[in-house]
Short mmCIF file of C-alpha atoms and ligand atoms in Angstrom, two decimals:
data_model
loop_
_atom_site.label_atom_id
_atom_site.label_comp_id
_atom_site.label_asym_id
_atom_site.label_seq_id
_atom_site.Cartn_x
_atom_site.Cartn_y
_atom_site.Cartn_z
CA MET P 53 -35.23 -7.72 31.85
CA LYS P 54 -36.60 -11.00 33.19
CA ASP P 55 -34.26 -13.56 34.28
CA ILE P 56 -33.30 -16.39 31.86
CA GLU P 57 -35.20 -19.60 32.46
CA TYR P 58 -34.57 -22.54 30.11
CA ASN P 59 -36.41 -25.78 30.24
CA GLU P 60 -33.94 -27.45 27.84
CA LYS P 61 -34.77 -30.83 28.97
CA LYS P 62 -38.01 -30.61 27.14
CA GLY P 63 -36.51 -28.43 24.34
CA TYR P 64 -38.49 -25.39 25.26
CA PHE P 65 -37.08 -21.81 25.61
CA GLY P 66 -39.97 -20.23 27.57
CA GLU P 67 -42.96 -20.97 25.34
CA PHE P 68 -40.95 -21.37 22.17
CA GLY P 69 -39.39 -24.49 20.75
CA GLY P 70 -40.36 -27.95 21.28
CA ARG P 71 -40.66 -30.87 18.93
CA TYR P 72 -43.53 -30.64 16.62
CA ALA P 73 -42.46 -33.07 14.15
CA PRO P 74 -44.17 -36.07 12.11
CA GLU P 75 -44.29 -39.23 14.01
CA ILE P 76 -41.92 -40.86 11.39
CA LEU P 77 -39.14 -38.56 12.69
CA THR P 78 -39.69 -38.68 16.21
CA SER P 79 -37.51 -41.80 16.93
CA ALA P 80 -34.75 -40.11 14.87
CA LEU P 81 -35.01 -37.13 16.94
CA ILE P 82 -34.96 -38.95 20.32
CA GLU P 83 -32.15 -41.03 19.05
CA LEU P 84 -30.08 -37.75 18.28
CA GLU P 85 -31.06 -36.14 21.69
CA GLU P 86 -29.75 -39.43 23.48
CA VAL P 87 -26.49 -39.50 21.42
CA TYR P 88 -25.96 -35.84 22.07
CA LYS P 89 -26.55 -36.19 25.80
CA LYS P 90 -24.08 -39.09 25.71
CA PHE P 91 -21.36 -37.15 23.87
CA LYS P 92 -21.79 -33.61 24.99
CA ASN P 93 -19.40 -33.77 27.90
CA ASN P 94 -17.43 -36.88 26.70
CA LYS P 95 -13.78 -35.97 26.64
CA LYS P 96 -12.87 -38.22 23.76
CA PHE P 97 -15.58 -36.64 21.56
CA ASN P 98 -14.81 -33.12 22.57
CA ASP P 99 -11.10 -33.82 22.02
CA LYS P 100 -11.81 -35.05 18.59
CA LEU P 101 -14.12 -32.08 17.86
CA ASN P 102 -11.47 -29.70 19.15
CA TYR P 103 -8.91 -31.45 17.06
CA TYR P 104 -10.70 -30.64 13.79
CA LEU P 105 -11.70 -27.13 14.85
CA LYS P 106 -8.03 -26.29 15.43
CA ASN P 107 -6.35 -28.18 12.67
CA TYR P 108 -8.84 -28.13 9.88
CA VAL P 109 -11.00 -24.99 10.57
CA GLY P 110 -8.15 -22.97 11.87
CA ARG P 111 -9.73 -21.97 15.17
CA PRO P 112 -9.44 -19.89 17.24
CA SER P 113 -10.62 -17.16 14.71
CA PRO P 114 -8.99 -13.91 15.58
CA ILE P 115 -10.62 -10.77 17.11
CA THR P 116 -9.39 -7.75 15.16
CA TYR P 117 -9.41 -4.27 16.12
CA ALA P 118 -10.84 -2.43 13.22
CA GLU P 119 -8.72 0.89 13.35
CA ARG P 120 -10.31 2.87 10.41
CA LEU P 121 -13.91 1.82 11.30
CA SER P 122 -13.37 2.87 14.89
CA LYS P 123 -11.92 6.30 13.81
CA GLU P 124 -14.70 6.81 11.22
CA TRP P 125 -17.34 5.62 13.66
CA GLY P 126 -16.08 7.12 16.80
CA CYS P 127 -16.29 4.17 19.04
CA ASN P 128 -13.75 1.16 19.48
CA VAL P 129 -14.97 -1.51 16.93
CA TYR P 130 -13.74 -5.20 17.15
CA LEU P 131 -14.47 -7.89 14.62
CA LYS P 132 -14.98 -11.54 15.37
CA ARG P 133 -13.48 -13.21 12.21
CA GLU P 134 -15.51 -16.17 11.38
CA ASP P 135 -14.83 -15.31 7.83
CA LEU P 136 -11.40 -16.71 8.36
CA ASN P 137 -12.65 -20.14 9.07
CA HIS P 138 -12.01 -22.85 6.35
CA THR P 139 -14.81 -22.46 3.92
CA GLY P 140 -15.45 -18.86 4.73
CA ALA P 141 -18.08 -18.68 7.56
CA HIS P 142 -19.32 -19.86 10.80
CA LYS P 143 -21.23 -22.87 9.34
CA ILE P 144 -18.46 -25.32 9.72
CA ASN P 145 -18.23 -25.11 13.47
CA ASN P 146 -21.69 -26.84 13.48
CA THR P 147 -21.16 -29.16 10.43
CA ILE P 148 -18.08 -30.73 11.89
CA GLY P 149 -19.73 -31.30 15.28
CA GLN P 150 -23.00 -32.73 13.70
CA ALA P 151 -20.80 -35.02 11.37
CA LEU P 152 -19.05 -36.48 14.27
CA LEU P 153 -22.49 -37.31 16.00
CA ALA P 154 -23.68 -38.83 12.70
CA LEU P 155 -20.54 -41.12 12.81
CA GLU P 156 -21.23 -42.08 16.36
CA MET P 157 -24.80 -43.04 15.25
CA GLY P 158 -23.48 -45.02 12.44
CA LYS P 159 -25.32 -43.01 9.78
CA LYS P 160 -23.93 -43.53 6.34
CA ARG P 161 -25.58 -40.49 4.58
CA ILE P 162 -25.97 -36.93 5.44
CA ILE P 163 -28.42 -34.42 3.90
CA ALA P 164 -28.85 -30.54 4.51
CA GLU P 165 -30.67 -27.61 3.28
CA THR P 166 -28.94 -24.50 2.24
CA GLY P 167 -29.76 -20.77 1.44
CA ALA P 168 -26.58 -18.79 0.65
CA GLY P 169 -24.90 -22.10 0.09
CA GLN P 170 -22.54 -21.68 2.99
CA HIS P 171 -24.10 -24.42 4.96
CA GLY P 172 -24.20 -26.70 1.87
CA VAL P 173 -20.57 -26.00 1.26
CA ALA P 174 -19.56 -26.57 5.03
CA THR P 175 -21.70 -29.90 4.71
CA ALA P 176 -20.23 -31.02 1.48
CA THR P 177 -16.80 -30.31 2.96
CA VAL P 178 -17.16 -32.52 6.18
CA GLY P 179 -18.95 -35.12 3.89
CA ALA P 180 -15.73 -35.25 1.73
CA MET P 181 -13.32 -35.27 4.60
CA PHE P 182 -15.18 -37.84 6.79
CA ASN P 183 -16.12 -39.85 3.51
CA ILE P 184 -19.83 -39.67 4.05
CA GLU P 185 -22.43 -39.66 1.08
CA THR P 186 -23.76 -36.04 0.97
CA VAL P 187 -26.93 -34.75 -0.51
CA ILE P 188 -27.80 -30.91 -0.42
CA TYR P 189 -31.10 -29.27 -1.10
CA MET P 190 -31.02 -25.65 -2.54
CA GLY P 191 -33.86 -23.44 -3.82
CA ASN P 192 -33.54 -22.59 -7.58
CA GLU P 193 -33.73 -18.83 -6.94
CA ASP P 194 -30.66 -19.23 -4.56
CA LEU P 195 -28.78 -21.43 -7.05
CA ARG P 196 -29.04 -18.38 -9.36
CA ARG P 197 -27.84 -15.93 -6.67
CA GLN P 198 -25.02 -18.06 -5.32
CA GLU P 199 -23.66 -19.92 -8.15
CA LEU P 200 -20.15 -19.95 -6.91
CA ASN P 201 -21.18 -22.10 -3.81
CA ALA P 202 -23.31 -24.24 -6.07
CA ILE P 203 -20.14 -25.09 -7.99
CA ARG P 204 -18.12 -25.55 -4.90
CA MET P 205 -20.46 -28.19 -3.45
CA LYS P 206 -20.44 -30.24 -6.69
CA MET P 207 -16.60 -30.04 -6.76
CA LEU P 208 -16.65 -31.32 -3.15
CA GLY P 209 -18.59 -34.27 -4.28
CA ALA P 210 -22.02 -33.56 -3.04
CA ASN P 211 -25.22 -34.37 -4.89
CA LEU P 212 -26.83 -30.94 -5.21
CA ILE P 213 -30.61 -31.00 -5.82
CA GLY P 214 -32.40 -27.84 -6.92
CA VAL P 215 -35.91 -27.22 -5.36
CA SER P 216 -38.40 -25.37 -7.47
CA SER P 217 -41.54 -25.35 -4.99
CA GLY P 218 -42.74 -22.12 -3.30
CA THR P 219 -40.34 -19.44 -3.61
CA ALA P 220 -37.54 -21.68 -4.42
CA THR P 221 -35.41 -20.40 -1.45
CA LEU P 222 -34.40 -21.62 2.03
CA LYS P 223 -37.72 -22.44 3.41
CA ASP P 224 -38.47 -24.65 0.47
CA ALA P 225 -35.17 -26.40 0.50
CA THR P 226 -35.73 -27.00 4.47
CA SER P 227 -39.03 -28.63 3.62
CA GLU P 228 -37.43 -30.80 0.96
CA ALA P 229 -34.66 -31.93 3.29
CA MET P 230 -37.18 -32.81 5.83
CA ARG P 231 -39.20 -34.91 3.30
CA ASP P 232 -35.94 -36.72 2.33
CA TRP P 233 -35.16 -37.51 6.03
CA ALA P 234 -38.52 -38.82 6.81
CA LEU P 235 -37.81 -41.37 3.76
CA ASN P 236 -34.31 -42.39 4.67
CA VAL P 237 -34.19 -41.78 8.42
CA SER P 238 -32.63 -45.13 9.07
CA HIS P 239 -29.35 -44.55 7.57
CA THR P 240 -29.43 -40.63 7.19
CA HIS P 241 -28.61 -37.93 9.50
CA TYR P 242 -29.99 -34.37 8.65
CA ILE P 243 -27.53 -31.77 9.57
CA VAL P 244 -29.71 -28.71 10.20
CA GLY P 245 -27.81 -25.57 9.45
CA SER P 246 -29.33 -22.92 11.72
CA ALA P 247 -30.53 -22.93 15.32
CA ILE P 248 -34.00 -23.96 14.02
CA GLY P 249 -35.93 -26.98 13.67
CA PRO P 250 -37.51 -29.42 16.32
CA HIS P 251 -35.71 -30.24 19.50
CA PRO P 252 -32.85 -31.10 20.02
CA PHE P 253 -31.55 -29.13 16.84
CA PRO P 254 -31.73 -25.59 18.14
CA THR P 255 -29.79 -26.58 21.35
CA ILE P 256 -27.20 -28.57 19.46
CA VAL P 257 -26.64 -25.98 16.81
CA ARG P 258 -26.34 -23.28 19.59
CA ASP P 259 -23.87 -25.34 21.49
CA PHE P 260 -21.61 -26.08 18.44
CA GLN P 261 -21.68 -22.37 17.59
CA SER P 262 -21.15 -21.09 21.21
CA ILE P 263 -17.37 -21.43 20.46
CA ILE P 264 -17.68 -18.05 18.71
CA GLY P 265 -18.95 -16.30 21.99
CA ILE P 266 -16.75 -18.19 24.31
CA GLU P 267 -13.62 -17.36 22.38
CA SER P 268 -14.83 -13.75 21.81
CA ARG P 269 -15.24 -13.15 25.48
CA LYS P 270 -11.91 -14.69 26.37
CA GLN P 271 -10.01 -12.80 23.58
CA PHE P 272 -11.57 -9.53 24.31
CA LYS P 273 -10.99 -9.77 27.91
CA LYS P 274 -7.24 -10.56 27.22
CA LEU P 275 -7.01 -7.52 25.05
CA THR P 276 -8.62 -5.02 27.13
CA ASN P 277 -9.14 -6.39 30.59
CA LYS P 278 -12.90 -5.53 30.21
CA LEU P 279 -16.10 -6.63 28.64
CA PRO P 280 -17.56 -4.99 25.55
CA SER P 281 -20.47 -2.45 25.84
CA ALA P 282 -22.40 -4.37 23.03
CA VAL P 283 -22.26 -7.25 20.84
CA VAL P 284 -23.74 -7.22 17.32
CA ALA P 285 -24.66 -10.21 15.02
CA CYS P 286 -27.01 -10.63 11.96
CA VAL P 287 -29.88 -13.10 12.32
CA GLY P 288 -31.27 -15.37 9.66
CA GLY P 289 -32.25 -18.61 11.58
CA GLY P 290 -29.94 -17.27 14.12
CA SER P 291 -26.98 -19.63 14.52
CA ASN P 292 -24.08 -17.26 14.41
CA ALA P 293 -26.02 -14.68 16.63
CA ILE P 294 -26.93 -17.31 19.23
CA GLY P 295 -23.33 -18.76 19.23
CA MET P 296 -21.91 -15.17 19.82
CA PHE P 297 -24.69 -14.10 22.29
CA TYR P 298 -24.19 -17.28 24.39
CA GLY P 299 -20.76 -16.31 25.59
CA PHE P 300 -22.18 -13.12 27.04
CA ILE P 301 -25.64 -14.04 28.08
CA LYS P 302 -25.02 -13.99 31.74
CA ASP P 303 -23.22 -10.63 31.44
CA LYS P 304 -26.21 -8.32 32.12
CA ASP P 305 -24.18 -5.21 31.35
CA VAL P 306 -23.31 -6.24 27.76
CA ARG P 307 -26.04 -5.26 25.46
CA LEU P 308 -26.72 -7.99 22.74
CA ILE P 309 -28.22 -6.93 19.43
CA GLY P 310 -29.52 -9.17 16.60
CA VAL P 311 -30.00 -7.64 13.18
CA GLU P 312 -32.57 -9.11 10.93
CA ALA P 313 -33.15 -8.34 7.22
CA GLY P 314 -35.52 -5.59 6.56
CA GLY P 315 -35.59 -6.12 2.90
CA ARG P 316 -37.42 -3.57 0.76
CA GLY P 317 -39.85 -2.42 3.46
CA ASN P 318 -42.36 -3.51 5.99
CA LEU P 319 -45.02 -4.95 3.64
CA PRO P 320 -45.54 -8.69 3.71
CA GLY P 321 -43.38 -10.39 1.38
CA GLU P 322 -40.84 -7.64 1.29
CA HIS P 323 -38.64 -8.56 4.28
CA SER P 324 -37.40 -11.21 6.56
CA ALA P 325 -37.68 -9.37 9.88
CA THR P 326 -39.18 -12.19 11.77
CA ILE P 327 -38.91 -10.86 15.30
CA SER P 328 -40.17 -7.37 14.53
CA GLN P 329 -42.95 -8.45 12.23
CA GLY P 330 -43.71 -12.05 12.94
CA LYS P 331 -46.44 -13.82 14.97
CA ILE P 332 -46.30 -17.15 16.96
CA GLY P 333 -46.64 -20.11 14.84
CA TYR P 334 -45.18 -23.52 13.82
CA LEU P 335 -42.53 -23.95 11.24
CA HIS P 336 -40.29 -26.85 10.52
CA GLY P 337 -41.04 -28.63 13.66
CA THR P 338 -40.67 -25.72 16.25
CA LYS P 339 -42.92 -23.27 17.91
CA THR P 340 -41.36 -19.71 17.11
CA LEU P 341 -42.18 -16.36 15.56
CA ILE P 342 -43.18 -16.63 11.84
CA ILE P 343 -43.94 -14.25 9.11
CA GLN P 344 -47.56 -15.29 8.35
CA ASP P 345 -50.91 -13.71 7.12
CA GLU P 346 -54.31 -13.42 9.01
CA GLN P 347 -54.81 -17.27 8.22
CA GLY P 348 -51.58 -18.26 9.55
CA GLN P 349 -50.21 -19.21 5.91
CA ILE P 350 -46.41 -18.44 5.74
CA VAL P 351 -45.65 -15.27 3.83
CA PRO P 352 -42.67 -15.67 1.57
CA ALA P 353 -39.58 -13.88 3.01
CA HIS P 354 -37.36 -11.51 1.18
CA SER P 355 -33.73 -10.42 1.65
CA ILE P 356 -30.96 -9.23 -0.58
CA SER P 357 -29.04 -11.99 1.21
CA ALA P 358 -30.06 -15.69 0.74
CA GLY P 359 -28.76 -16.43 4.01
CA LEU P 360 -31.27 -14.20 5.90
CA ASP P 361 -34.11 -15.06 3.44
CA TYR P 362 -36.22 -17.26 5.94
CA PRO P 363 -39.62 -16.58 7.37
CA GLY P 364 -38.91 -18.11 10.80
CA VAL P 365 -36.26 -17.61 13.42
CA GLY P 366 -34.58 -19.81 16.02
CA PRO P 367 -36.88 -20.38 18.95
CA GLU P 368 -34.24 -19.40 21.58
CA HIS P 369 -34.10 -15.91 19.80
CA ALA P 370 -37.81 -15.53 20.02
CA TYR P 371 -37.52 -16.36 23.80
CA LEU P 372 -34.76 -13.92 24.38
CA ALA P 373 -36.72 -11.16 22.48
CA SER P 374 -39.75 -11.96 24.71
CA ILE P 375 -37.68 -11.41 27.98
CA GLY P 376 -35.92 -8.47 26.76
CA ARG P 377 -32.38 -9.84 26.98
CA VAL P 378 -31.50 -9.34 23.40
CA GLU P 379 -32.71 -6.41 21.33
CA TYR P 380 -33.66 -7.14 17.72
CA VAL P 381 -33.48 -4.63 14.92
CA SER P 382 -33.82 -4.68 11.15
CA VAL P 383 -31.69 -3.11 8.30
CA SER P 384 -32.80 -2.67 4.80
CA ASP P 385 -31.27 -4.37 1.48
CA SER P 386 -29.80 -0.91 0.53
CA GLU P 387 -28.37 -0.15 3.85
CA ALA P 388 -26.67 -3.43 3.87
CA LEU P 389 -25.22 -2.74 0.46
CA GLU P 390 -24.02 0.61 1.81
CA ALA P 391 -22.29 -1.14 4.78
CA PHE P 392 -20.92 -3.72 2.44
CA LYS P 393 -19.09 -1.15 0.47
CA GLU P 394 -17.85 0.68 3.58
CA LEU P 395 -16.31 -2.46 5.01
CA CYS P 396 -14.44 -3.16 1.79
CA ARG P 397 -13.09 0.44 1.54
CA LEU P 398 -12.32 0.92 5.24
CA GLU P 399 -10.93 -2.33 6.39
CA GLY P 400 -10.09 -4.36 3.27
CA ILE P 401 -12.46 -6.88 4.21
CA ILE P 402 -15.21 -8.08 1.68
CA PRO P 403 -18.15 -9.42 3.86
CA ALA P 404 -21.01 -11.65 3.10
CA LEU P 405 -24.24 -9.56 2.51
CA GLU P 406 -25.65 -11.36 5.65
CA THR P 407 -22.83 -9.88 7.71
CA ALA P 408 -23.19 -6.50 6.16
CA HIS P 409 -26.69 -6.07 7.76
CA ALA P 410 -24.74 -6.25 11.29
CA PHE P 411 -22.36 -3.67 10.12
CA TYR P 412 -24.78 -1.23 9.14
CA TYR P 413 -26.36 -1.53 12.59
CA GLY P 414 -23.05 -1.51 14.15
CA LYS P 415 -22.32 1.88 12.68
CA LYS P 416 -25.72 3.43 14.03
CA LEU P 417 -24.86 1.99 17.42
CA ALA P 418 -21.30 3.20 17.55
CA LYS P 419 -22.47 6.75 17.16
CA GLU P 420 -24.94 6.19 19.91
CA LEU P 421 -22.20 4.52 22.35
CA GLY P 422 -19.54 7.18 21.73
CA LYS P 423 -16.01 7.33 22.43
CA ASN P 424 -14.04 4.86 24.54
CA LYS P 425 -16.87 2.40 24.31
CA ASN P 426 -16.16 -1.11 22.80
CA LEU P 427 -18.30 -2.87 20.37
CA ILE P 428 -17.78 -6.31 18.87
CA ILE P 429 -19.43 -7.23 15.65
CA CYS P 430 -19.68 -10.97 14.57
CA LEU P 431 -18.11 -11.08 11.04
CA SER P 432 -20.05 -14.19 10.15
CA GLY P 433 -18.56 -14.87 6.77
CA ARG P 434 -16.59 -13.57 3.75
CA GLY P 435 -18.31 -12.20 0.62
CA ASP P 436 -16.74 -13.91 -2.31
CA LYS P 437 -20.05 -15.80 -2.95
CA ASP P 438 -21.71 -12.43 -3.35
CA VAL P 439 -19.56 -10.46 -5.70
CA SER P 440 -21.44 -11.21 -8.89
CA GLU P 441 -24.76 -10.47 -7.13
CA VAL P 442 -23.39 -7.13 -5.84
CA LYS P 443 -22.02 -6.45 -9.26
CA ARG P 444 -25.39 -6.90 -10.83
CA LEU P 445 -27.01 -4.70 -8.28
CA LEU P 446 -24.56 -1.81 -8.32
CA GLY P 447 -23.17 -2.01 -11.90
CA ASP P 448 -20.02 -0.03 -12.14
CA ASN P 449 -20.82 1.79 -8.84
CA LEU P 450 -18.78 -0.54 -6.91
C1 PLP S 772 -25.81 -18.57 6.85
C2 PLP S 772 -25.31 -17.40 7.21
C3 PLP S 772 -25.96 -16.34 8.06
C4 PLP S 772 -27.39 -16.66 8.56
O1 PLP S 772 -27.53 -17.82 9.31
P1 PLP S 772 -27.66 -17.79 10.75
O2 PLP S 772 -28.13 -19.11 11.20
O3 PLP S 772 -28.67 -16.75 11.26
O4 PLP S 772 -26.14 -17.44 11.36
C5 PLP S 772 -25.21 -15.28 8.30
N1 PLP S 772 -23.96 -14.94 7.91
C6 PLP S 772 -23.37 -15.90 7.08
C7 PLP S 772 -22.06 -15.49 6.47
C8 PLP S 772 -24.05 -17.11 6.63
O5 PLP S 772 -23.34 -17.86 5.84
#
């Protein structure tokens, strides 16, 4: 394992990251970078952020010792309960932070892309609470899979725009949001929802999500007087994972494992396992690993979970994989469904399908670690949004 060396001033993580954005966006990205630099360690800003995280989101989210899973899997399993945040996932940690930055920049309008709809709901929520005009882009395929979240966004007063280009999923919604931003940049802030995009987004999103890992480390130490053997999180663009891992990144004895979506198999178009199967390229303004063909054309991703269905990954993950600090594995659609059912039955928690990927691998890892070892799984979100899709897939076999 190599030592971690960041060059965050330029927005690079090793060779990954950077700012490969059209000229029209460069000034907005520099403005955001400057504002963030100014407020990152500003007491008043952080007091405000912490006020909302505590009194609106409900932080700190608990760590739950999963008694039945631990017994069944033969290892102590702890769950970091991001599903208990207001709006039901980790996304709101980032949208509150970025909405506060937008207000500091005097921007009157926020836009966002969304896959599973969780980031869209979290953005629509802060748009309502802070009284900022909100526009959300969502692929039409995802609108079908995630109808509940689409309705929620509209109820919250956001203007929801369906995207039909490409595969009509997250990549296409992101491209459309970037186009909107380029046209309206003077009065609009683009709240990127994962640790992706041009610098400074991957750093900003990671910092706002790092509360997951910082709290987890503190809570776990208080409970057990130890550090866990391993920490597991699912990886779409990589925001819940990087937020979780960041709290433990310097603890070299703690294994960190990111779980990607293996979809229906290894063939191109059948999965979203960017780190295991991707190659270096450029997507949405950043240099990272991307699922692409021989000509460098992006190959559509697939996952049962809309939130993991993205052909790129945050550049910091590409870097952490390259130096061997984080292990990345993949879990298939059917394995995720199996874990989904198991978590419902054994712990009384209906997880998001994204999260279910982390659980399937958690089970494998628990068997490998064995008794008296401790494992934390990031329970990134709850599964209400997925119940009709799971019912469609499983029929009466729930
Ligand atoms: C959006 C989402 C993910 C995937 O996004 P990351 O940026 O990789 O965290 C995972 N879990 C849930 C519940 C989500 O809503």
